Amino acid sequence: MKLYESLAAEVEGQVARGVLLEGERLPSVRQASQRRKLSISTVLRAYSLLESRGVIESRPQSGFFVRARPRVSPRAAEPAPALTLSSEVDVSRLVLSTLRTIRTQGAAPLGSPYPDPAAFPAARISRYANAIARSRPVSVLDDLPPGNPQLIRQIARRYMEHGVAVDPAEIIVTVGATEAINLCLQAVAGPGDTVAVESPTFYAMLHAIERMGMRALEVPTDRRTGIDVDALRTILASQRVAAVMVMPNFQNPLGFLMPDGRKRELVALLAEHGIPAIENCVYDELYYGDSHPCPLKTWDTRGLVLHCASFSKSLTSNYRIGWALAGRYAAQVEKLKFLNTLSTPSLPQLAIADYLQHDGFDRHLRQVRKGYAQRARMMAAAVLRFFPAGTRVSEPQGGYVLWVELAGGVDAMRLYARALEHGITVGPGHMFSARGSWTHCIRLNYSYPWTQATEAALKTLGRLVAELA
């Protein structure tokens, strides 16, 4: 390859990979010549070749720019290749592929795990952050674990208002709930240990277990009442379990609210065996009923419940602020926080603390809950209307996801691939099990405003399920 061809190929590759964006100015001929140690004529030939290919364009008196490419509608775009899964499902790989597809395909975000960011008061929180940055000196020491005292006090007050007495000294602020879950798991279990989880379970739990070289043991879980405590009791009688990971309130993906009686029974069973419970409560503020649900932590008298939560699903996803109430393991989790990520940035902590103290968090939550509850009913009705007979849907009591069991034994990965061809994403059930269960199920997100496009997407999905059945 000649020098000018090599330079042209390199620039074209940078455009294809998104390093150089449409409308962006290329280095001038003289700059490129000096930086590359090439002659001006070589650079000119390379740019002329790129111009002939339609990659760049010259503008008089301005230079060379990346040329705008013709727009292709998401429906007509080439879909991302579907993953071929082995018998041992690589959950993290599948999740990453699904998230990339949602981002790059411009598809209907029914498969997204994230809430609609338009529902968050992002501008208000940003104003608090900007005011803090202008008026208050923020010390590096404020970032150190356990976290900013002002935010910790506000978090403790939220629990007090909901009737849950917590010790502020237990609270460790983290970079989102995912870090809280990882730190708590690392504090109570090690490589090779067995961790019991719900089935289906939220894939972040499986990621944590996979990353630390542990083994997930899936426990039968009822779609209305949660993990089968009797089945777990039988398991604990016959094998060693290092920890149990659960989402008792509005579990992702089933959306159930575990009855208080079953929560007490679970906490008592684990206390009997001295086994810690890691509870993920990121959706607790998104309840549809009249009162805030009780976490397992309510009945924890021995410090065995490690409670994890965040503001990412209820207030803002821009600032990944979460926390852990780690019970008897608080000192260990705080130490692991320091060793793993050193600290959580203080400016987001202070901005959220100011919002919680001075603004209308509860008013915001009431609006969000009302919208989610309404869309949950609308999406469930649309699925039952458009999908084949025999389709079953969950009955979420909070959160923003619907679990759909497909009729006719339809494989969710085949539906996932076909849906992408029509600009629609879904969350295939394969993501919610490490052993390849729930292959006939999908998870749908209903946090976004209900539109004609949403209804059309569900109608198309129903037709595809019928064709695959």
CSV table of C-alpha atoms in Angstrom, one decimal:
chain,number,residue,atom,x,y,z
A,1,MET,CA,0.0,0.0,0.0
A,2,LYS,CA,1.4,3.4,-1.0
A,3,LEU,CA,1.8,6.1,1.6
A,4,TYR,CA,-1.2,8.2,0.5
A,5,GLU,CA,-3.4,5.0,0.4
A,6,SER,CA,-2.3,4.1,3.9
A,7,LEU,CA,-3.2,7.6,5.2
A,8,ALA,CA,-6.5,7.5,3.4
A,9,ALA,CA,-7.4,4.1,4.9
A,10,GLU,CA,-6.5,5.3,8.4
A,11,VAL,CA,-8.7,8.4,8.2
A,12,GLU,CA,-11.5,6.4,6.7
A,13,GLY,CA,-11.3,3.9,9.6
A,14,GLN,CA,-11.4,6.7,12.1
A,15,VAL,CA,-14.6,8.0,10.5
A,16,ALA,CA,-16.2,4.5,10.5
A,17,ARG,CA,-15.3,4.0,14.1
A,18,GLY,CA,-16.7,7.4,15.1
A,19,VAL,CA,-13.4,9.0,16.1
A,20,LEU,CA,-14.0,11.6,13.4
A,21,LEU,CA,-17.6,12.8,13.4
A,22,GLU,CA,-19.7,14.2,10.6
A,23,GLY,CA,-19.0,17.8,9.9
A,24,GLU,CA,-15.7,17.7,11.9
A,25,ARG,CA,-12.7,19.5,10.4
A,26,LEU,CA,-9.7,17.4,9.5
A,27,PRO,CA,-6.1,18.6,10.2
A,28,SER,CA,-5.0,21.0,7.5
A,29,VAL,CA,-2.8,19.6,4.7
A,30,ARG,CA,0.2,21.4,6.3
A,31,GLN,CA,-0.6,20.1,9.8
A,32,ALA,CA,-1.0,16.5,8.6
A,33,SER,CA,2.2,16.8,6.7
A,34,GLN,CA,4.2,18.0,9.7
A,35,ARG,CA,2.6,15.5,12.2
A,36,ARG,CA,2.9,12.5,9.9
A,37,LYS,CA,6.2,13.5,8.4
A,38,LEU,CA,4.8,13.1,5.0
A,39,SER,CA,5.1,15.4,2.0
A,40,ILE,CA,2.3,17.9,1.2
A,41,SER,CA,1.7,16.1,-2.1
A,42,THR,CA,1.2,12.8,-0.3
A,43,VAL,CA,-1.4,14.3,2.1
A,44,LEU,CA,-3.2,16.0,-0.8
A,45,ARG,CA,-3.4,12.7,-2.7
A,46,ALA,CA,-4.8,11.0,0.4
A,47,TYR,CA,-7.5,13.7,0.9
A,48,SER,CA,-8.4,13.7,-2.8
A,49,LEU,CA,-8.8,9.9,-2.6
A,50,LEU,CA,-11.1,10.2,0.4
A,51,GLU,CA,-13.1,13.0,-1.3
A,52,SER,CA,-13.6,10.7,-4.4
A,53,ARG,CA,-15.0,8.0,-2.1
A,54,GLY,CA,-17.4,10.5,-0.5
A,55,VAL,CA,-15.8,10.2,2.9
A,56,ILE,CA,-14.7,13.9,3.2
A,57,GLU,CA,-15.4,17.1,1.4
A,58,SER,CA,-13.4,20.3,0.7
A,59,ARG,CA,-14.8,23.7,1.6
A,60,PRO,CA,-13.3,26.8,0.0
A,61,GLN,CA,-11.2,28.8,2.4
A,62,SER,CA,-12.0,26.4,5.2
A,63,GLY,CA,-10.3,23.0,4.6
A,64,PHE,CA,-11.5,19.4,4.6
A,65,PHE,CA,-14.4,18.1,6.6
A,66,VAL,CA,-16.0,14.7,7.3
A,67,ARG,CA,-18.9,14.4,4.9
A,68,ALA,CA,-22.4,13.9,6.2
A,69,ARG,CA,-23.7,10.4,5.4
A,70,PRO,CA,-27.3,9.8,4.2
A,71,ARG,CA,-29.7,9.0,7.0
A,72,VAL,CA,-31.2,5.5,7.2
A,73,SER,CA,-34.3,5.0,9.2
A,74,PRO,CA,-34.0,2.6,12.1
A,75,ARG,CA,-36.5,0.2,10.5
A,76,ALA,CA,-34.5,-0.1,7.4
A,77,ALA,CA,-31.1,-0.3,9.2
A,78,GLU,CA,-29.2,-3.5,9.2
A,79,PRO,CA,-29.9,-5.1,12.6
A,80,ALA,CA,-27.1,-6.1,14.9
A,81,PRO,CA,-26.3,-9.8,14.7
A,82,ALA,CA,-28.0,-11.8,17.4
A,83,LEU,CA,-25.8,-13.6,19.9
A,84,THR,CA,-25.4,-17.4,19.6
A,85,LEU,CA,-25.6,-18.6,23.1
A,86,SER,CA,-24.0,-21.7,24.5
A,87,SER,CA,-25.7,-24.0,27.0
A,88,GLU,CA,-23.9,-21.9,29.7
A,89,VAL,CA,-25.4,-18.4,29.1
A,90,ASP,CA,-22.8,-15.6,29.5
A,91,VAL,CA,-25.3,-13.2,31.1
A,92,SER,CA,-22.9,-10.2,31.2
A,93,ARG,CA,-22.1,-10.5,27.5
A,94,LEU,CA,-25.8,-10.8,26.6
A,95,VAL,CA,-26.7,-7.8,28.7
A,96,LEU,CA,-23.9,-5.7,27.2
A,97,SER,CA,-25.0,-6.6,23.7
A,98,THR,CA,-28.6,-5.7,24.5
A,99,LEU,CA,-27.7,-2.3,25.9
A,100,ARG,CA,-25.5,-1.5,22.9
A,101,THR,CA,-28.3,-2.4,20.6
A,102,ILE,CA,-30.7,0.0,22.4
A,103,ARG,CA,-28.1,2.8,22.1
A,104,THR,CA,-26.9,2.2,18.5
A,105,GLN,CA,-30.0,1.0,16.7
A,106,GLY,CA,-32.3,3.9,17.6
A,107,ALA,CA,-34.9,1.3,18.5
A,108,ALA,CA,-38.0,1.4,20.6
A,109,PRO,CA,-36.6,1.1,24.1
A,110,LEU,CA,-38.9,-1.7,25.4
A,111,GLY,CA,-35.8,-3.7,26.3
A,112,SER,CA,-34.1,-0.9,28.3
A,113,PRO,CA,-33.4,-1.5,32.0
A,114,TYR,CA,-33.4,2.3,32.7
A,115,PRO,CA,-36.2,4.6,33.5
A,116,ASP,CA,-37.2,7.5,31.2
A,117,PRO,CA,-34.7,10.2,32.2
A,118,ALA,CA,-37.3,12.9,31.2
A,119,ALA,CA,-39.2,12.1,34.4
A,120,PHE,CA,-36.3,13.2,36.6
A,121,PRO,CA,-35.8,16.7,38.0
A,122,ALA,CA,-32.3,16.9,36.4
A,123,ALA,CA,-32.3,20.6,35.8
A,124,ARG,CA,-33.1,21.4,39.5
A,125,ILE,CA,-30.4,19.1,40.8
A,126,SER,CA,-27.9,20.6,38.4
A,127,ARG,CA,-28.8,24.1,39.7
A,128,TYR,CA,-28.0,22.9,43.2
A,129,ALA,CA,-24.7,21.4,42.0
A,130,ASN,CA,-23.7,24.6,40.2
A,131,ALA,CA,-24.6,26.7,43.2
A,132,ILE,CA,-22.4,24.5,45.4
A,133,ALA,CA,-19.5,24.6,43.0
A,134,ARG,CA,-19.7,28.5,42.9
A,135,SER,CA,-20.1,29.1,46.7
A,136,ARG,CA,-18.7,26.3,48.7
A,137,PRO,CA,-15.1,24.9,48.9
A,138,VAL,CA,-15.4,21.1,48.6
A,139,SER,CA,-12.6,19.3,50.5
A,140,VAL,CA,-11.1,16.1,49.2
A,141,LEU,CA,-11.7,14.7,52.7
A,142,ASP,CA,-15.4,15.1,52.2
A,143,ASP,CA,-15.2,12.4,49.5
A,144,LEU,CA,-13.8,9.7,51.9
A,145,PRO,CA,-16.0,6.8,53.1
A,146,PRO,CA,-18.5,6.5,54.6
A,147,GLY,CA,-19.7,9.6,52.6
A,148,ASN,CA,-20.9,13.2,53.0
A,149,PRO,CA,-22.5,13.6,56.4
A,150,GLN,CA,-25.2,15.9,55.0
A,151,LEU,CA,-26.4,13.3,52.5
A,152,ILE,CA,-26.1,10.5,55.1
A,153,ARG,CA,-28.4,12.5,57.4
A,154,GLN,CA,-30.9,13.0,54.6
A,155,ILE,CA,-30.9,9.3,53.8
A,156,ALA,CA,-31.4,8.4,57.4
A,157,ARG,CA,-34.3,10.8,57.6
A,158,ARG,CA,-36.0,9.2,54.6
A,159,TYR,CA,-36.0,5.9,56.5
A,160,MET,CA,-37.2,7.5,59.7
A,161,GLU,CA,-40.1,9.0,57.8
A,162,HIS,CA,-41.0,5.5,56.5
A,163,GLY,CA,-40.9,4.0,60.0
A,164,VAL,CA,-37.6,2.2,59.6
A,165,ALA,CA,-35.1,3.1,62.3
A,166,VAL,CA,-31.5,3.0,61.0
A,167,ASP,CA,-28.2,4.0,62.5
A,168,PRO,CA,-26.6,6.6,60.3
A,169,ALA,CA,-23.2,5.1,61.2
A,170,GLU,CA,-24.2,2.0,59.2
A,171,ILE,CA,-24.7,4.0,55.9
A,172,ILE,CA,-21.9,3.9,53.4
A,173,VAL,CA,-22.4,6.1,50.2
A,174,THR,CA,-21.4,4.3,47.0
A,175,VAL,CA,-21.3,4.9,43.3
A,176,GLY,CA,-24.8,3.6,42.6
A,177,ALA,CA,-26.5,0.5,44.0
A,178,THR,CA,-24.3,-1.7,41.8
A,179,GLU,CA,-21.2,-0.8,43.7
A,180,ALA,CA,-23.1,-1.3,47.0
A,181,ILE,CA,-24.2,-4.8,45.9
A,182,ASN,CA,-20.6,-5.7,44.9
A,183,LEU,CA,-19.1,-4.4,48.1
A,184,CYS,CA,-21.6,-6.2,50.3
A,185,LEU,CA,-21.1,-9.5,48.4
A,186,GLN,CA,-17.3,-9.1,48.7
A,187,ALA,CA,-17.7,-8.5,52.4
A,188,VAL,CA,-19.6,-11.7,53.1
A,189,ALA,CA,-18.4,-14.3,50.5
A,190,GLY,CA,-15.4,-15.3,48.5
A,191,PRO,CA,-14.4,-17.1,45.3
A,192,GLY,CA,-15.9,-20.6,45.1
A,193,ASP,CA,-18.7,-19.8,47.5
A,194,THR,CA,-22.4,-20.5,46.7
A,195,VAL,CA,-24.8,-17.6,46.7
A,196,ALA,CA,-28.6,-18.2,46.6
A,197,VAL,CA,-30.6,-16.0,44.3
A,198,GLU,CA,-34.2,-15.7,43.1
A,199,SER,CA,-35.1,-17.2,39.8
A,200,PRO,CA,-35.6,-15.2,37.6
A,201,THR,CA,-33.3,-12.6,39.2
A,202,PHE,CA,-31.9,-9.2,38.3
A,203,TYR,CA,-28.8,-9.7,36.2
A,204,ALA,CA,-26.7,-7.2,38.2
A,205,MET,CA,-26.8,-9.9,41.0
A,206,LEU,CA,-25.5,-12.5,38.5
A,207,HIS,CA,-22.8,-10.1,37.3
A,208,ALA,CA,-21.5,-9.6,40.9
A,209,ILE,CA,-21.4,-13.3,41.5
A,210,GLU,CA,-19.7,-14.0,38.2
A,211,ARG,CA,-17.1,-11.3,38.6
A,212,MET,CA,-16.0,-12.6,42.0
A,213,GLY,CA,-15.7,-16.3,41.0
A,214,MET,CA,-18.7,-17.5,43.0
A,215,ARG,CA,-21.5,-19.8,42.1
A,216,ALA,CA,-25.2,-18.8,41.8
A,217,LEU,CA,-27.8,-21.2,43.2
A,218,GLU,CA,-31.2,-20.3,41.8
A,219,VAL,CA,-34.2,-20.7,44.1
A,220,PRO,CA,-37.8,-21.0,42.8
A,221,THR,CA,-39.5,-17.7,43.0
A,222,ASP,CA,-43.3,-17.0,42.9
A,223,ARG,CA,-44.3,-14.2,40.6
A,224,ARG,CA,-46.6,-12.7,43.2
A,225,THR,CA,-45.0,-13.5,46.6
A,226,GLY,CA,-41.2,-13.8,45.9
A,227,ILE,CA,-38.6,-16.3,46.8
A,228,ASP,CA,-39.8,-19.7,48.0
A,229,VAL,CA,-38.8,-19.7,51.7
A,230,ASP,CA,-39.6,-23.5,52.1
A,231,ALA,CA,-37.4,-24.4,49.1
A,232,LEU,CA,-34.6,-22.2,50.5
A,233,ARG,CA,-35.0,-24.0,53.9
A,234,THR,CA,-34.6,-27.4,52.2
A,235,ILE,CA,-31.5,-26.1,50.4
A,236,LEU,CA,-29.9,-24.8,53.6
A,237,ALA,CA,-30.4,-28.1,55.3
A,238,SER,CA,-28.3,-29.9,52.7
A,239,GLN,CA,-25.6,-27.6,51.5
A,240,ARG,CA,-23.5,-24.6,52.5
A,241,VAL,CA,-24.7,-21.2,51.3
A,242,ALA,CA,-22.5,-18.1,51.9
A,243,ALA,CA,-25.2,-15.5,51.3
A,244,VAL,CA,-28.7,-14.9,49.8
A,245,MET,CA,-29.4,-12.1,47.4
A,246,VAL,CA,-33.0,-10.9,46.9
A,247,MET,CA,-35.1,-8.0,45.8
A,248,PRO,CA,-38.1,-8.2,48.1
A,249,ASN,CA,-39.9,-5.0,46.8
A,250,PHE,CA,-40.9,-4.7,43.1
A,251,GLN,CA,-38.3,-7.2,42.0
A,252,ASN,CA,-36.8,-6.8,38.6
A,253,PRO,CA,-38.1,-8.5,36.4
A,254,LEU,CA,-41.2,-9.9,38.1
A,255,GLY,CA,-42.4,-6.7,39.9
A,256,PHE,CA,-43.8,-8.4,42.9
A,257,LEU,CA,-44.1,-7.0,46.4
A,258,MET,CA,-43.1,-9.7,48.9
A,259,PRO,CA,-45.7,-10.0,51.7
A,260,ASP,CA,-44.4,-8.8,55.1
A,261,GLY,CA,-45.1,-12.2,56.6
A,262,ARG,CA,-42.8,-13.9,54.1
A,263,LYS,CA,-40.2,-11.2,54.7
A,264,ARG,CA,-40.2,-11.9,58.4
A,265,GLU,CA,-40.0,-15.7,57.7
A,266,LEU,CA,-37.0,-15.2,55.4
A,267,VAL,CA,-35.1,-13.0,57.9
A,268,ALA,CA,-35.8,-15.5,60.7
A,269,LEU,CA,-34.6,-18.4,58.6
A,270,LEU,CA,-31.4,-16.7,57.7
A,271,ALA,CA,-30.8,-15.6,61.2
A,272,GLU,CA,-31.2,-19.2,62.4
A,273,HIS,CA,-28.4,-20.3,60.0
A,274,GLY,CA,-26.3,-17.2,60.5
A,275,ILE,CA,-26.4,-16.4,56.8
A,276,PRO,CA,-26.3,-12.8,55.6
A,277,ALA,CA,-28.9,-11.4,53.2
A,278,ILE,CA,-28.1,-8.8,50.5
A,279,GLU,CA,-31.3,-7.0,49.6
A,280,ASN,CA,-31.5,-4.8,46.5
A,281,CYS,CA,-34.1,-2.1,47.2
A,282,VAL,CA,-33.6,0.4,44.3
A,283,TYR,CA,-37.3,0.4,43.4
A,284,ASP,CA,-38.7,0.9,46.9
A,285,GLU,CA,-39.7,4.6,46.3
A,286,LEU,CA,-41.7,3.5,43.1
A,287,TYR,CA,-44.6,1.8,44.9
A,288,TYR,CA,-48.2,2.0,43.5
A,289,GLY,CA,-50.0,1.4,46.8
A,290,ASP,CA,-50.8,3.7,49.6
A,291,SER,CA,-47.7,3.2,51.8
A,292,HIS,CA,-44.0,2.7,51.4
A,293,PRO,CA,-43.0,-1.0,51.5
A,294,CYS,CA,-40.9,-2.4,54.4
A,295,PRO,CA,-37.4,-3.7,53.6
A,296,LEU,CA,-36.0,-6.9,55.1
A,297,LYS,CA,-33.9,-4.5,57.2
A,298,THR,CA,-37.1,-3.8,59.3
A,299,TRP,CA,-36.9,-7.2,60.9
A,300,ASP,CA,-33.1,-7.5,61.1
A,301,THR,CA,-32.1,-7.7,64.8
A,302,ARG,CA,-28.7,-9.3,64.3
A,303,GLY,CA,-27.1,-7.1,61.6
A,304,LEU,CA,-27.3,-9.8,59.0
A,305,VAL,CA,-29.2,-7.9,56.4
A,306,LEU,CA,-27.1,-5.7,54.0
A,307,HIS,CA,-29.5,-3.3,52.5
A,308,CYS,CA,-28.6,-1.6,49.1
A,309,ALA,CA,-30.4,1.3,47.4
A,310,SER,CA,-29.8,4.3,45.2
A,311,PHE,CA,-31.3,7.5,43.7
A,312,SER,CA,-30.7,6.3,40.2
A,313,LYS,CA,-34.2,4.9,39.6
A,314,SER,CA,-36.2,7.4,41.6
A,315,LEU,CA,-34.5,10.8,41.3
A,316,THR,CA,-31.6,11.1,38.9
A,317,SER,CA,-29.4,8.7,36.9
A,318,ASN,CA,-26.9,11.5,36.0
A,319,TYR,CA,-25.3,11.3,39.5
A,320,ARG,CA,-24.8,7.6,40.4
A,321,ILE,CA,-25.3,7.9,44.1
A,322,GLY,CA,-26.2,4.8,46.1
A,323,TRP,CA,-25.7,3.5,49.6
A,324,ALA,CA,-25.4,0.4,51.7
A,325,LEU,CA,-26.8,-0.2,55.2
A,326,ALA,CA,-24.4,-3.0,56.0
A,327,GLY,CA,-25.3,-4.0,59.5
A,328,ARG,CA,-22.5,-5.9,61.3
A,329,TYR,CA,-20.5,-5.8,58.1
A,330,ALA,CA,-20.5,-1.9,57.9
A,331,ALA,CA,-16.8,-1.6,58.9
A,332,GLN,CA,-15.7,-4.2,56.3
A,333,VAL,CA,-17.9,-2.6,53.5
A,334,GLU,CA,-16.4,0.8,54.3
A,335,LYS,CA,-12.9,-0.6,54.1
A,336,LEU,CA,-13.7,-2.3,50.8
A,337,LYS,CA,-15.2,0.9,49.5
A,338,PHE,CA,-11.9,2.7,50.2
A,339,LEU,CA,-9.8,-0.1,48.7
A,340,ASN,CA,-11.9,-0.5,45.6
A,341,THR,CA,-12.8,3.1,44.5
A,342,LEU,CA,-11.4,5.2,47.3
A,343,SER,CA,-14.4,7.6,47.4
A,344,THR,CA,-17.6,8.8,45.9
A,345,PRO,CA,-17.5,12.4,44.5
A,346,SER,CA,-18.8,14.9,47.0
A,347,LEU,CA,-20.4,17.4,44.6
A,348,PRO,CA,-23.2,15.0,43.5
A,349,GLN,CA,-23.7,14.0,47.1
A,350,LEU,CA,-24.1,17.6,48.2
A,351,ALA,CA,-26.4,18.5,45.3
A,352,ILE,CA,-28.8,15.6,46.1
A,353,ALA,CA,-28.7,16.4,49.8
A,354,ASP,CA,-29.7,20.0,49.1
A,355,TYR,CA,-32.5,18.8,46.8
A,356,LEU,CA,-33.8,16.4,49.5
A,357,GLN,CA,-33.7,19.1,52.1
A,358,HIS,CA,-35.2,22.0,50.2
A,359,ASP,CA,-37.1,20.7,47.2
A,360,GLY,CA,-40.2,18.5,46.4
A,361,PHE,CA,-38.9,14.9,46.3
A,362,ASP,CA,-42.2,13.5,47.5
A,363,ARG,CA,-44.2,15.6,45.0
A,364,HIS,CA,-41.9,14.4,42.2
A,365,LEU,CA,-42.3,10.7,43.4
A,366,ARG,CA,-46.1,11.0,43.5
A,367,GLN,CA,-46.2,12.1,39.8
A,368,VAL,CA,-43.8,9.3,38.8
A,369,ARG,CA,-45.7,6.6,40.6
A,370,LYS,CA,-49.0,7.7,39.1
A,371,GLY,CA,-47.6,7.6,35.6
A,372,TYR,CA,-45.9,4.2,36.1
A,373,ALA,CA,-49.0,2.6,37.6
A,374,GLN,CA,-51.1,3.8,34.6
A,375,ARG,CA,-48.6,2.6,32.0
A,376,ALA,CA,-48.3,-0.7,33.7
A,377,ARG,CA,-52.0,-1.3,33.2
A,378,MET,CA,-51.8,-0.1,29.6
A,379,MET,CA,-48.9,-2.2,28.6
A,380,ALA,CA,-50.3,-5.4,30.2
A,381,ALA,CA,-53.6,-4.8,28.4
A,382,ALA,CA,-51.8,-4.2,25.1
A,383,VAL,CA,-49.7,-7.4,25.4
A,384,LEU,CA,-52.8,-9.5,26.2
A,385,ARG,CA,-54.6,-7.9,23.3
A,386,PHE,CA,-51.9,-8.2,20.7
A,387,PHE,CA,-50.0,-11.4,21.7
A,388,PRO,CA,-51.3,-14.9,21.0
A,389,ALA,CA,-53.7,-16.6,23.5
A,390,GLY,CA,-51.9,-18.3,26.4
A,391,THR,CA,-49.5,-15.3,26.9
A,392,ARG,CA,-49.1,-14.5,30.6
A,393,VAL,CA,-48.0,-11.2,32.2
A,394,SER,CA,-46.8,-10.2,35.6
A,395,GLU,CA,-48.8,-7.9,38.0
A,396,PRO,CA,-46.1,-5.4,39.0
A,397,GLN,CA,-46.9,-3.6,42.3
A,398,GLY,CA,-44.1,-1.0,41.7
A,399,GLY,CA,-41.2,-0.2,39.5
A,400,TYR,CA,-41.5,0.1,35.7
A,401,VAL,CA,-40.9,-3.4,34.1
A,402,LEU,CA,-43.4,-6.1,32.9
A,403,TRP,CA,-42.5,-9.8,32.7
A,404,VAL,CA,-44.1,-11.6,29.8
A,405,GLU,CA,-44.3,-15.4,29.4
A,406,LEU,CA,-44.6,-16.2,25.7
A,407,ALA,CA,-47.1,-18.8,24.5
A,408,GLY,CA,-46.2,-21.6,22.2
A,409,GLY,CA,-42.7,-22.2,23.6
A,410,VAL,CA,-41.3,-19.2,21.6
A,411,ASP,CA,-37.5,-18.7,22.2
A,412,ALA,CA,-36.9,-15.2,23.4
A,413,MET,CA,-33.6,-14.9,21.6
A,414,ARG,CA,-35.2,-15.6,18.3
A,415,LEU,CA,-37.8,-13.0,19.1
A,416,TYR,CA,-35.1,-10.6,20.2
A,417,ALA,CA,-33.4,-10.9,16.8
A,418,ARG,CA,-36.6,-10.6,14.8
A,419,ALA,CA,-37.7,-7.6,16.8
A,420,LEU,CA,-34.4,-5.8,16.0
A,421,GLU,CA,-35.2,-6.1,12.3
A,422,HIS,CA,-38.3,-3.9,13.1
A,423,GLY,CA,-36.5,-1.4,15.3
A,424,ILE,CA,-37.8,-2.8,18.5
A,425,THR,CA,-35.8,-4.0,21.5
A,426,VAL,CA,-36.8,-6.4,24.3
A,427,GLY,CA,-35.1,-7.9,27.3
A,428,PRO,CA,-34.8,-11.6,26.6
A,429,GLY,CA,-35.4,-13.9,29.6
A,430,HIS,CA,-31.9,-15.5,29.1
A,431,MET,CA,-30.5,-12.5,30.9
A,432,PHE,CA,-32.2,-13.3,34.2
A,433,SER,CA,-30.7,-16.8,34.8
A,434,ALA,CA,-27.2,-18.2,34.8
A,435,ARG,CA,-28.4,-21.7,33.9
A,436,GLY,CA,-30.4,-20.9,30.8
A,437,SER,CA,-33.9,-20.8,32.3
A,438,TRP,CA,-36.7,-18.4,31.3
A,439,THR,CA,-35.9,-18.7,27.6
A,440,HIS,CA,-39.6,-18.3,26.8
A,441,CYS,CA,-39.9,-14.9,28.6
A,442,ILE,CA,-39.2,-11.3,27.9
A,443,ARG,CA,-39.0,-8.1,30.0
A,444,LEU,CA,-40.6,-4.9,28.8
A,445,ASN,CA,-40.0,-1.3,30.0
A,446,TYR,CA,-43.1,0.9,30.4
A,447,SER,CA,-41.4,4.0,32.0
A,448,TYR,CA,-41.5,6.0,28.8
A,449,PRO,CA,-44.6,8.0,27.7
A,450,TRP,CA,-47.3,5.9,26.0
A,451,THR,CA,-47.4,6.8,22.3
A,452,GLN,CA,-48.8,5.4,19.1
A,453,ALA,CA,-45.3,4.2,18.3
A,454,THR,CA,-45.3,2.2,21.6
A,455,GLU,CA,-48.6,0.6,20.8
A,456,ALA,CA,-47.5,-0.2,17.2
A,457,ALA,CA,-44.3,-1.8,18.6
A,458,LEU,CA,-46.3,-4.1,20.9
A,459,LYS,CA,-48.6,-5.0,18.0
A,460,THR,CA,-45.6,-5.9,15.9
A,461,LEU,CA,-44.1,-8.0,18.7
A,462,GLY,CA,-47.4,-9.9,19.0
A,463,ARG,CA,-47.3,-10.7,15.3
A,464,LEU,CA,-43.7,-11.9,15.5
A,465,VAL,CA,-44.5,-14.1,18.5
A,466,ALA,CA,-47.4,-15.7,16.5
A,467,GLU,CA,-45.1,-16.3,13.6
A,468,LEU,CA,-42.4,-17.9,15.8
A,469,ALA,CA,-44.9,-20.1,17.8
